[in-house]
Coordinates of N, CA and C in Angstrom, one line a residue:
M1 N 10.8 -53.1 -3.8 CA 11.7 -53.5 -3.1 C 11.5 -52.1 -3.1
G2 N 11.3 -51.6 -1.4 CA 11.2 -50.8 -1.2 C 13.1 -49.7 -0.9
L3 N 12.6 -48.8 -1.2 CA 13.4 -47.2 -0.8 C 15.2 -47.3 -1.9
S4 N 14.7 -47.6 -2.7 CA 15.4 -47.8 -4.6 C 16.6 -48.5 -3.6
Q5 N 16.0 -49.5 -3.1 CA 16.8 -50.6 -3.2 C 17.7 -51.0 -3.6
G6 N 17.0 -51.2 -5.3 CA 17.0 -51.9 -6.5 C 18.9 -50.8 -6.9
G7 N 18.8 -49.8 -7.3 CA 19.8 -48.6 -6.7 C 21.5 -48.8 -6.0
L8 N 20.4 -49.3 -4.6 CA 21.8 -50.0 -4.1 C 22.1 -51.1 -4.6
L9 N 21.3 -52.0 -4.6 CA 21.5 -53.2 -5.3 C 22.7 -53.1 -6.7
A10 N 21.6 -52.0 -7.3 CA 23.2 -53.0 -8.1 C 24.2 -51.8 -8.2
R11 N 24.6 -50.8 -7.5 CA 25.4 -51.2 -6.9 C 26.5 -51.5 -6.4
Y12 N 25.8 -52.6 -5.1 CA 26.2 -53.8 -4.4 C 27.2 -55.2 -5.4
M13 N 26.3 -54.8 -6.3 CA 26.7 -55.5 -7.4 C 28.1 -55.3 -8.6
A14 N 28.6 -54.8 -8.6 CA 29.1 -53.9 -9.8 C 31.0 -53.5 -8.2
E15 N 30.3 -53.6 -7.0 CA 30.9 -53.8 -5.7 C 31.5 -54.5 -5.2
E16 N 30.7 -55.5 -5.3 CA 31.2 -56.9 -4.2 C 30.7 -58.4 -5.0
C17 N 29.7 -58.5 -6.2 CA 29.8 -59.2 -6.3 C 30.9 -60.3 -7.0
E18 N 31.7 -61.8 -7.3 CA 32.6 -61.5 -7.7 C 31.3 -62.9 -8.8
M19 N 31.5 -62.4 -10.4 CA 31.3 -62.8 -11.4 C 31.6 -63.4 -12.9
P20 N 31.7 -63.4 -13.5 CA 32.0 -63.5 -14.4 C 32.2 -62.3 -15.5
G21 N 33.5 -62.1 -15.4 CA 33.1 -60.7 -16.9 C 33.0 -59.4 -16.5
K22 N 31.9 -58.7 -15.8 CA 32.7 -57.0 -15.7 C 31.7 -56.5 -15.3
V23 N 30.9 -55.5 -14.9 CA 30.1 -55.1 -14.2 C 30.4 -53.4 -15.1
R24 N 29.8 -53.0 -16.3 CA 29.6 -52.0 -16.8 C 30.2 -50.3 -17.1
N25 N 28.1 -50.5 -16.6 CA 27.9 -50.1 -16.8 C 26.9 -50.3 -15.4
V26 N 26.9 -48.9 -15.0 CA 25.5 -49.0 -13.8 C 24.5 -47.6 -13.6
L27 N 23.5 -47.8 -13.6 CA 22.1 -47.0 -13.4 C 21.4 -47.1 -12.0
T28 N 21.7 -45.9 -11.5 CA 20.6 -46.0 -10.2 C 19.3 -44.7 -10.4
M29 N 17.8 -44.8 -9.8 CA 17.5 -43.9 -9.8 C 16.7 -43.8 -8.9
G30 N 17.0 -43.1 -8.2 CA 16.5 -42.4 -6.7 C 17.1 -43.0 -5.7
G31 N 18.3 -43.8 -6.0 CA 19.0 -44.4 -4.8 C 19.5 -43.5 -3.8
P32 N 19.2 -44.2 -2.7 CA 19.6 -43.4 -2.1 C 21.3 -43.5 -1.5
H33 N 22.1 -43.0 -2.2 CA 23.4 -43.2 -2.4 C 24.6 -43.0 -0.7
M34 N 24.3 -41.4 -0.1 CA 24.6 -41.2 0.8 C 23.3 -41.1 1.7
G35 N 22.4 -42.4 1.8 CA 21.2 -42.1 2.7 C 20.6 -41.7 2.6
V36 N 19.6 -42.0 4.3 CA 18.9 -41.3 3.9 C 18.8 -40.6 5.6
D37 N 17.6 -39.4 5.7 CA 18.1 -38.3 7.8 C 16.6 -38.6 7.2
A38 N 15.2 -39.3 7.1 CA 13.6 -38.7 7.7 C 13.4 -39.8 7.4
I39 N 12.4 -40.4 7.6 CA 11.3 -42.0 7.6 C 10.8 -40.5 5.9
P40 N 10.6 -41.8 5.2 CA 10.3 -41.3 3.7 C 8.8 -40.9 3.9
G41 N 9.0 -39.2 3.5 CA 7.1 -38.6 3.0 C 7.3 -38.4 4.2
C42 N 7.4 -37.8 5.3 CA 7.3 -37.7 6.5 C 9.4 -36.6 6.7
F43 N 9.2 -35.2 5.9 CA 10.3 -34.6 6.0 C 10.6 -33.3 6.9
T44 N 8.9 -32.9 7.2 CA 8.7 -31.3 6.8 C 7.3 -31.4 8.6
G45 N 7.9 -30.6 10.0 CA 6.1 -30.3 10.4 C 6.2 -30.8 11.3
V46 N 5.3 -30.0 12.9 CA 6.1 -30.9 14.0 C 5.8 -32.2 14.3
L47 N 4.8 -33.0 13.9 CA 4.5 -34.6 13.6 C 6.3 -34.6 12.7
C48 N 6.4 -35.4 11.8 CA 7.3 -35.8 11.5 C 8.9 -34.9 12.3
D49 N 8.1 -34.0 13.2 CA 9.5 -34.2 13.4 C 10.1 -34.5 15.0
I50 N 9.6 -35.0 15.3 CA 8.9 -36.3 16.5 C 9.2 -37.3 16.4
V51 N 8.6 -37.9 14.9 CA 8.8 -39.0 13.9 C 10.3 -39.2 14.1
N52 N 10.8 -38.6 13.8 CA 12.1 -39.2 13.1 C 13.5 -38.8 13.9
F53 N 13.0 -37.8 15.2 CA 13.6 -37.8 16.6 C 13.6 -39.3 17.5
M54 N 12.4 -40.3 17.0 CA 12.7 -41.0 17.5 C 13.0 -42.6 16.5
A55 N 13.0 -42.2 15.3 CA 12.9 -43.4 14.5 C 15.1 -42.8 15.1
K56 N 15.6 -41.1 14.9 CA 16.9 -41.3 15.0 C 17.7 -42.0 16.0
Q57 N 16.9 -42.3 17.8 CA 17.2 -42.7 18.2 C 17.8 -43.9 18.4
V58 N 16.1 -45.2 18.0 CA 16.4 -46.2 17.5 C 17.5 -46.9 16.5
V59 N 17.7 -46.4 15.4 CA 17.8 -46.6 14.2 C 18.8 -47.4 14.5
Y60 N 20.2 -47.6 14.5 CA 21.1 -48.3 15.2 C 21.3 -49.4 16.2
T61 N 20.3 -49.2 17.2 CA 19.7 -51.0 17.9 C 20.1 -51.3 16.7
S62 N 21.2 -53.2 17.3 CA 20.3 -54.2 16.5 C 19.3 -55.0 15.7
F63 N 18.2 -54.6 17.0 CA 17.4 -54.6 16.5 C 16.8 -53.7 15.1
A64 N 16.8 -52.4 14.9 CA 16.1 -52.6 13.7 C 16.9 -52.6 12.9
Q65 N 18.3 -52.8 13.3 CA 19.2 -52.9 11.6 C 18.6 -54.2 11.2
N66 N 18.3 -55.3 12.3 CA 17.9 -56.9 11.7 C 16.5 -57.3 11.3
W67 N 16.1 -55.9 11.4 CA 14.3 -56.3 10.6 C 13.9 -54.9 9.9
F68 N 14.5 -54.2 9.9 CA 14.1 -53.3 8.9 C 15.2 -53.2 7.8
A69 N 14.2 -53.1 7.3 CA 15.8 -53.0 6.2 C 15.9 -51.6 5.6
P70 N 15.1 -50.4 5.3 CA 15.9 -49.2 5.6 C 15.8 -49.2 5.9
A71 N 16.5 -48.8 7.5 CA 17.4 -49.0 9.0 C 18.8 -49.1 8.1
G72 N 18.9 -50.4 8.0 CA 20.4 -50.1 7.4 C 20.9 -48.3 6.0
Y73 N 19.9 -47.8 5.7 CA 20.0 -47.2 5.0 C 20.1 -45.2 5.4
F74 N 20.1 -45.6 6.7 CA 19.7 -45.0 7.9 C 21.4 -43.6 7.4
R75 N 21.4 -42.9 7.9 CA 22.8 -41.5 8.0 C 21.9 -40.9 8.4
N76 N 23.0 -40.6 9.5 CA 22.6 -39.6 10.7 C 24.2 -38.6 10.9
V77 N 24.3 -38.1 10.4 CA 25.7 -37.1 9.8 C 25.8 -36.6 11.3
Q78 N 24.9 -35.9 12.2 CA 25.1 -35.7 13.3 C 25.0 -36.6 14.4
R79 N 25.0 -38.4 14.4 CA 25.1 -39.0 15.4 C 26.4 -39.9 14.2
Y80 N 26.9 -39.4 13.4 CA 28.1 -40.4 12.6 C 28.9 -41.5 13.0
D81 N 29.1 -41.4 14.2 CA 30.3 -41.7 14.7 C 29.2 -43.6 15.0
D82 N 28.0 -43.1 15.4 CA 26.9 -44.7 15.7 C 26.6 -44.5 13.9
Y83 N 26.3 -44.2 12.9 CA 26.0 -44.3 12.2 C 26.9 -45.5 11.6
V84 N 28.4 -45.0 11.2 CA 29.6 -46.6 10.5 C 29.9 -47.3 11.4
Q85 N 29.3 -47.4 13.0 CA 29.5 -48.4 14.4 C 27.7 -49.7 13.8
G86 N 26.9 -48.9 13.7 CA 25.8 -49.5 14.2 C 25.0 -49.9 13.0
S87 N 25.5 -49.6 11.7 CA 24.5 -49.6 10.6 C 25.0 -50.4 9.6
T88 N 24.5 -52.0 9.2 CA 24.7 -53.5 9.0 C 25.0 -53.2 7.5
F89 N 24.7 -51.9 6.7 CA 25.3 -51.7 5.3 C 25.5 -50.7 4.8
L90 N 25.5 -49.8 4.8 CA 25.4 -48.8 4.1 C 26.9 -48.2 4.4
P91 N 27.3 -48.1 5.6 CA 29.0 -48.1 6.1 C 29.9 -49.1 5.2
A92 N 29.7 -50.0 5.1 CA 30.4 -51.0 4.2 C 30.3 -50.2 2.8
L93 N 29.2 -50.0 1.6 CA 29.2 -50.6 0.7 C 29.3 -49.0 0.9
N94 N 29.6 -48.1 1.0 CA 30.0 -46.5 1.1 C 32.1 -46.5 1.3
N95 N 32.0 -48.1 2.1 CA 33.8 -47.8 2.5 C 34.2 -46.5 3.7
E96 N 32.6 -46.5 4.2 CA 32.8 -45.0 5.6 C 33.6 -46.0 7.1
Q97 N 33.7 -46.7 6.7 CA 34.2 -47.7 7.9 C 35.4 -48.0 8.3
A98 N 36.7 -47.1 8.9 CA 38.1 -48.0 9.1 C 38.4 -49.2 8.5
T99 N 37.7 -50.1 8.2 CA 38.5 -51.0 7.9 C 40.0 -50.7 7.5
G100 N 39.1 -50.5 5.6 CA 40.4 -50.9 5.5 C 40.3 -51.9 4.0
G101 N 41.7 -51.9 3.6 CA 42.2 -53.7 3.5 C 41.6 -53.8 2.4
E102 N 42.0 -55.0 1.9 CA 42.1 -55.4 0.7 C 40.2 -55.7 -0.1
F103 N 39.4 -56.0 1.3 CA 38.0 -55.9 0.7 C 37.7 -54.7 0.9
S104 N 38.0 -53.0 1.3 CA 38.1 -52.1 0.6 C 38.4 -51.3 -0.3
E105 N 40.3 -52.0 -1.0 CA 40.7 -51.8 -1.6 C 39.9 -52.2 -3.5
L106 N 39.3 -53.9 -3.6 CA 38.1 -53.9 -4.1 C 37.8 -54.3 -4.2
R107 N 37.0 -53.0 -3.8 CA 35.1 -52.5 -3.0 C 35.2 -51.3 -3.7
K108 N 36.4 -50.2 -4.1 CA 37.1 -49.0 -5.2 C 37.5 -49.3 -5.7
N109 N 37.9 -50.0 -6.4 CA 38.2 -50.2 -7.6 C 37.3 -51.1 -8.7
S110 N 36.4 -52.2 -7.9 CA 35.4 -52.4 -8.3 C 34.5 -51.8 -9.3
F111 N 34.2 -50.6 -8.1 CA 33.1 -49.1 -9.1 C 33.4 -48.0 -9.3
S112 N 35.3 -48.2 -9.5 CA 36.1 -47.2 -10.3 C 35.7 -47.7 -11.3
N113 N 35.7 -48.9 -11.9 CA 36.7 -49.8 -13.0 C 35.3 -50.2 -14.3
I114 N 34.4 -49.5 -13.5 CA 32.9 -49.8 -14.5 C 33.2 -48.4 -15.4
N115 N 32.7 -48.6 -17.2 CA 32.4 -47.8 -17.7 C 31.6 -46.5 -17.3
Q116 N 31.2 -46.8 -17.0 CA 29.8 -45.3 -17.2 C 28.8 -45.9 -15.9
A117 N 28.1 -44.2 -15.0 CA 27.6 -44.5 -14.4 C 26.3 -44.1 -14.6
M118 N 25.7 -43.6 -14.5 CA 24.2 -42.7 -14.6 C 23.5 -43.2 -13.5
L119 N 23.4 -41.4 -12.6 CA 22.8 -41.5 -10.8 C 21.8 -40.2 -11.8
V120 N 19.7 -40.3 -11.4 CA 19.0 -39.7 -11.7 C 18.2 -40.0 -9.7
M121 N 18.7 -38.5 -10.4 CA 17.5 -37.6 -8.7 C 16.5 -37.1 -9.3
F122 N 15.7 -37.4 -8.6 CA 14.0 -37.1 -8.7 C 13.4 -35.4 -8.4
E123 N 13.6 -34.4 -9.2 CA 12.7 -33.0 -8.3 C 11.9 -33.1 -6.8
Q124 N 11.1 -33.6 -6.7 CA 10.4 -34.2 -5.8 C 10.0 -35.2 -5.2
D125 N 11.2 -35.7 -5.2 CA 11.3 -36.7 -3.8 C 10.9 -37.2 -2.9
S126 N 9.3 -37.6 -3.0 CA 9.1 -38.3 -1.4 C 9.3 -39.0 -0.7
V127 N 10.6 -39.8 -1.2 CA 11.1 -41.3 -0.1 C 12.5 -40.9 0.6
I128 N 13.6 -40.3 -0.4 CA 15.0 -40.2 -0.7 C 15.1 -38.6 -0.5
Y129 N 15.6 -38.2 1.8 CA 15.4 -37.3 1.9 C 16.8 -36.9 2.2
P130 N 18.6 -36.7 2.0 CA 18.1 -35.3 0.7 C 17.7 -36.6 -0.4
K131 N 16.8 -35.4 -1.6 CA 17.3 -35.9 -2.4 C 18.2 -36.4 -3.5
E132 N 19.3 -34.3 -3.0 CA 20.5 -35.0 -3.3 C 21.3 -36.3 -3.5
S133 N 21.0 -37.2 -2.0 CA 21.9 -39.2 -2.0 C 22.1 -39.9 -3.6
A134 N 20.3 -39.5 -3.9 CA 20.8 -39.8 -5.1 C 21.8 -39.7 -6.2
W135 N 22.8 -38.5 -5.9 CA 23.9 -38.0 -6.7 C 25.0 -38.6 -5.4
F136 N 25.5 -39.2 -5.1 CA 26.4 -39.3 -3.8 C 26.3 -37.9 -2.6
Q137 N 25.4 -36.9 -2.4 CA 25.5 -36.1 -1.6 C 24.9 -36.0 -0.6
S138 N 25.7 -35.3 0.4 CA 25.2 -36.0 2.1 C 24.4 -34.0 2.6
L139 N 23.6 -34.2 4.1 CA 23.6 -33.3 4.6 C 24.6 -32.9 5.4
A140 N 25.3 -31.5 5.5 CA 26.7 -31.3 6.5 C 26.0 -31.2 7.8
E141 N 27.1 -31.2 9.1 CA 26.6 -32.1 10.4 C 26.2 -30.4 10.2
D142 N 25.9 -29.5 10.0 CA 23.5 -29.5 10.7 C 22.4 -29.8 10.7
G143 N 22.3 -31.1 10.0 CA 21.7 -32.3 9.4 C 20.6 -31.5 8.5
K144 N 20.4 -29.6 8.0 CA 20.0 -29.2 7.2 C 20.1 -28.9 5.5
T145 N 21.8 -28.0 5.0 CA 22.6 -27.9 4.2 C 22.2 -29.4 3.6
V146 N 22.1 -29.4 2.3 CA 23.4 -30.7 1.7 C 24.7 -30.0 1.1
L147 N 26.0 -30.8 1.4 CA 27.3 -30.0 1.1 C 27.2 -30.9 -0.6
P148 N 27.3 -30.1 -1.6 CA 28.3 -30.6 -3.0 C 28.6 -31.4 -2.8
L149 N 29.3 -31.5 -3.7 CA 29.5 -33.6 -3.6 C 30.8 -34.0 -3.8
N150 N 31.5 -32.4 -3.8 CA 32.8 -32.2 -4.0 C 33.5 -31.6 -2.8
A151 N 32.4 -30.9 -1.6 CA 33.3 -30.3 -0.6 C 32.9 -31.3 0.9
T152 N 32.6 -33.3 0.7 CA 32.7 -33.8 1.8 C 34.2 -34.6 1.3
A153 N 34.1 -35.9 2.7 CA 35.3 -36.2 3.0 C 34.9 -37.7 2.0
F154 N 34.1 -38.1 1.5 CA 33.5 -39.2 1.0 C 34.0 -39.4 -0.9
Y155 N 33.5 -37.8 -0.6 CA 34.1 -37.4 -2.7 C 36.0 -37.3 -1.8
Q156 N 36.8 -37.0 -1.3 CA 37.6 -35.8 -2.1 C 39.2 -37.0 -1.3
D157 N 38.0 -37.5 -0.6 CA 39.8 -38.9 -0.5 C 38.8 -40.4 -0.8
D158 N 37.6 -40.3 -2.1 CA 38.0 -41.3 -2.9 C 37.6 -42.6 -2.3
Y159 N 36.4 -42.6 -1.6 CA 36.2 -44.2 -0.8 C 35.6 -45.0 -1.8
I160 N 34.8 -44.5 -2.9 CA 34.9 -45.9 -3.4 C 34.6 -45.5 -4.8
G161 N 35.8 -45.0 -5.6 CA 36.1 -44.7 -6.6 C 35.3 -42.8 -7.1
V162 N 33.9 -42.9 -6.7 CA 33.0 -41.4 -7.3 C 33.9 -41.2 -8.3
K163 N 35.2 -40.1 -6.9 CA 35.6 -38.7 -7.9 C 36.3 -39.0 -8.5
S164 N 36.7 -40.4 -8.9 CA 37.9 -40.5 -10.2 C 37.6 -41.1 -11.6
L165 N 35.7 -41.4 -10.8 CA 34.6 -41.7 -12.0 C 34.3 -40.3 -13.0
N166 N 33.5 -39.6 -11.8 CA 33.1 -37.9 -12.0 C 34.7 -36.8 -12.9
E167 N 35.7 -37.2 -12.1 CA 36.7 -36.5 -13.3 C 37.0 -37.4 -15.0
A168 N 36.5 -37.9 -15.0 CA 37.2 -38.9 -16.3 C 36.0 -38.4 -17.1
G169 N 35.4 -37.9 -16.8 CA 33.3 -37.5 -16.8 C 32.7 -39.0 -17.7
K170 N 33.2 -40.0 -16.2 CA 32.4 -40.8 -16.3 C 30.4 -40.9 -15.9
I171 N 30.3 -40.5 -15.2 CA 29.1 -40.3 -14.4 C 27.8 -38.6 -14.8
Q172 N 26.7 -39.2 -15.1 CA 25.8 -38.6 -15.8 C 24.9 -38.0 -15.1
F173 N 25.3 -36.8 -14.4 CA 24.2 -36.1 -13.3 C 22.4 -36.8 -13.8
V174 N 21.7 -37.1 -14.2 CA 20.6 -36.9 -14.4 C 18.9 -37.0 -13.2
S175 N 18.5 -35.8 -13.2 CA 17.9 -35.0 -12.8 C 16.1 -34.8 -13.5
I176 N 15.3 -35.6 -12.6 CA 13.7 -35.4 -13.2 C 12.9 -34.9 -13.3
D177 N 12.5 -35.1 -13.1 CA 11.3 -33.7 -12.4 C 10.3 -34.8 -12.0
G178 N 10.1 -34.8 -11.5 CA 8.7 -35.9 -10.3 C 9.0 -36.6 -9.0
D179 N 8.4 -36.9 -8.4 CA 8.4 -37.7 -7.4 C 9.2 -39.1 -7.7
H180 N 8.9 -40.0 -7.0 CA 10.7 -40.9 -7.0 C 9.9 -42.3 -7.8
L181 N 10.9 -42.2 -8.1 CA 10.5 -42.9 -9.3 C 8.4 -42.9 -10.1
Q182 N 8.6 -41.3 -10.1 CA 7.6 -41.7 -11.0 C 8.2 -40.5 -12.1
F183 N 8.0 -41.4 -13.4 CA 8.7 -40.8 -14.5 C 7.5 -41.9 -16.0
S184 N 7.6 -41.1 -17.4 CA 7.1 -41.5 -17.8 C 8.4 -42.3 -19.6

């Protein structure tokens, strides 16, 4: 699976899948929980600036969303409304859409009722930008500064229960020195 789809798949299962029993623990390795803001491996430099600018112009089109799975993880904070309306995956998983209702509450209750979560971030991640997305951290509106976890509406309003889990001491934030999914 590319772009840490496994990490978000684990969350998806914990939040949305009806199954016998209950998901008790969630481990994600470099998962882009708060999305990505750049093409993997192309974070800096003039050419990457051009490539990422172009990607941000088309990422929320139905063509990109339907044909390129990683487009569902792209979270452009400078075009937040376009992201919420146009992205087919992450805004729903993060309860960022203003639909509310029973399904949003079910998603939040399911995730916030796990026993433990371990969120692993890779210090030299060349796939996930910002790498702190693995810890549910997001870029500020300037598109450059990474906000502390508790400085976002996602956390403060407890969209999926991350705040509840964290305050109960049920989340381990682990940092591994290395590139994306590179560890021994």
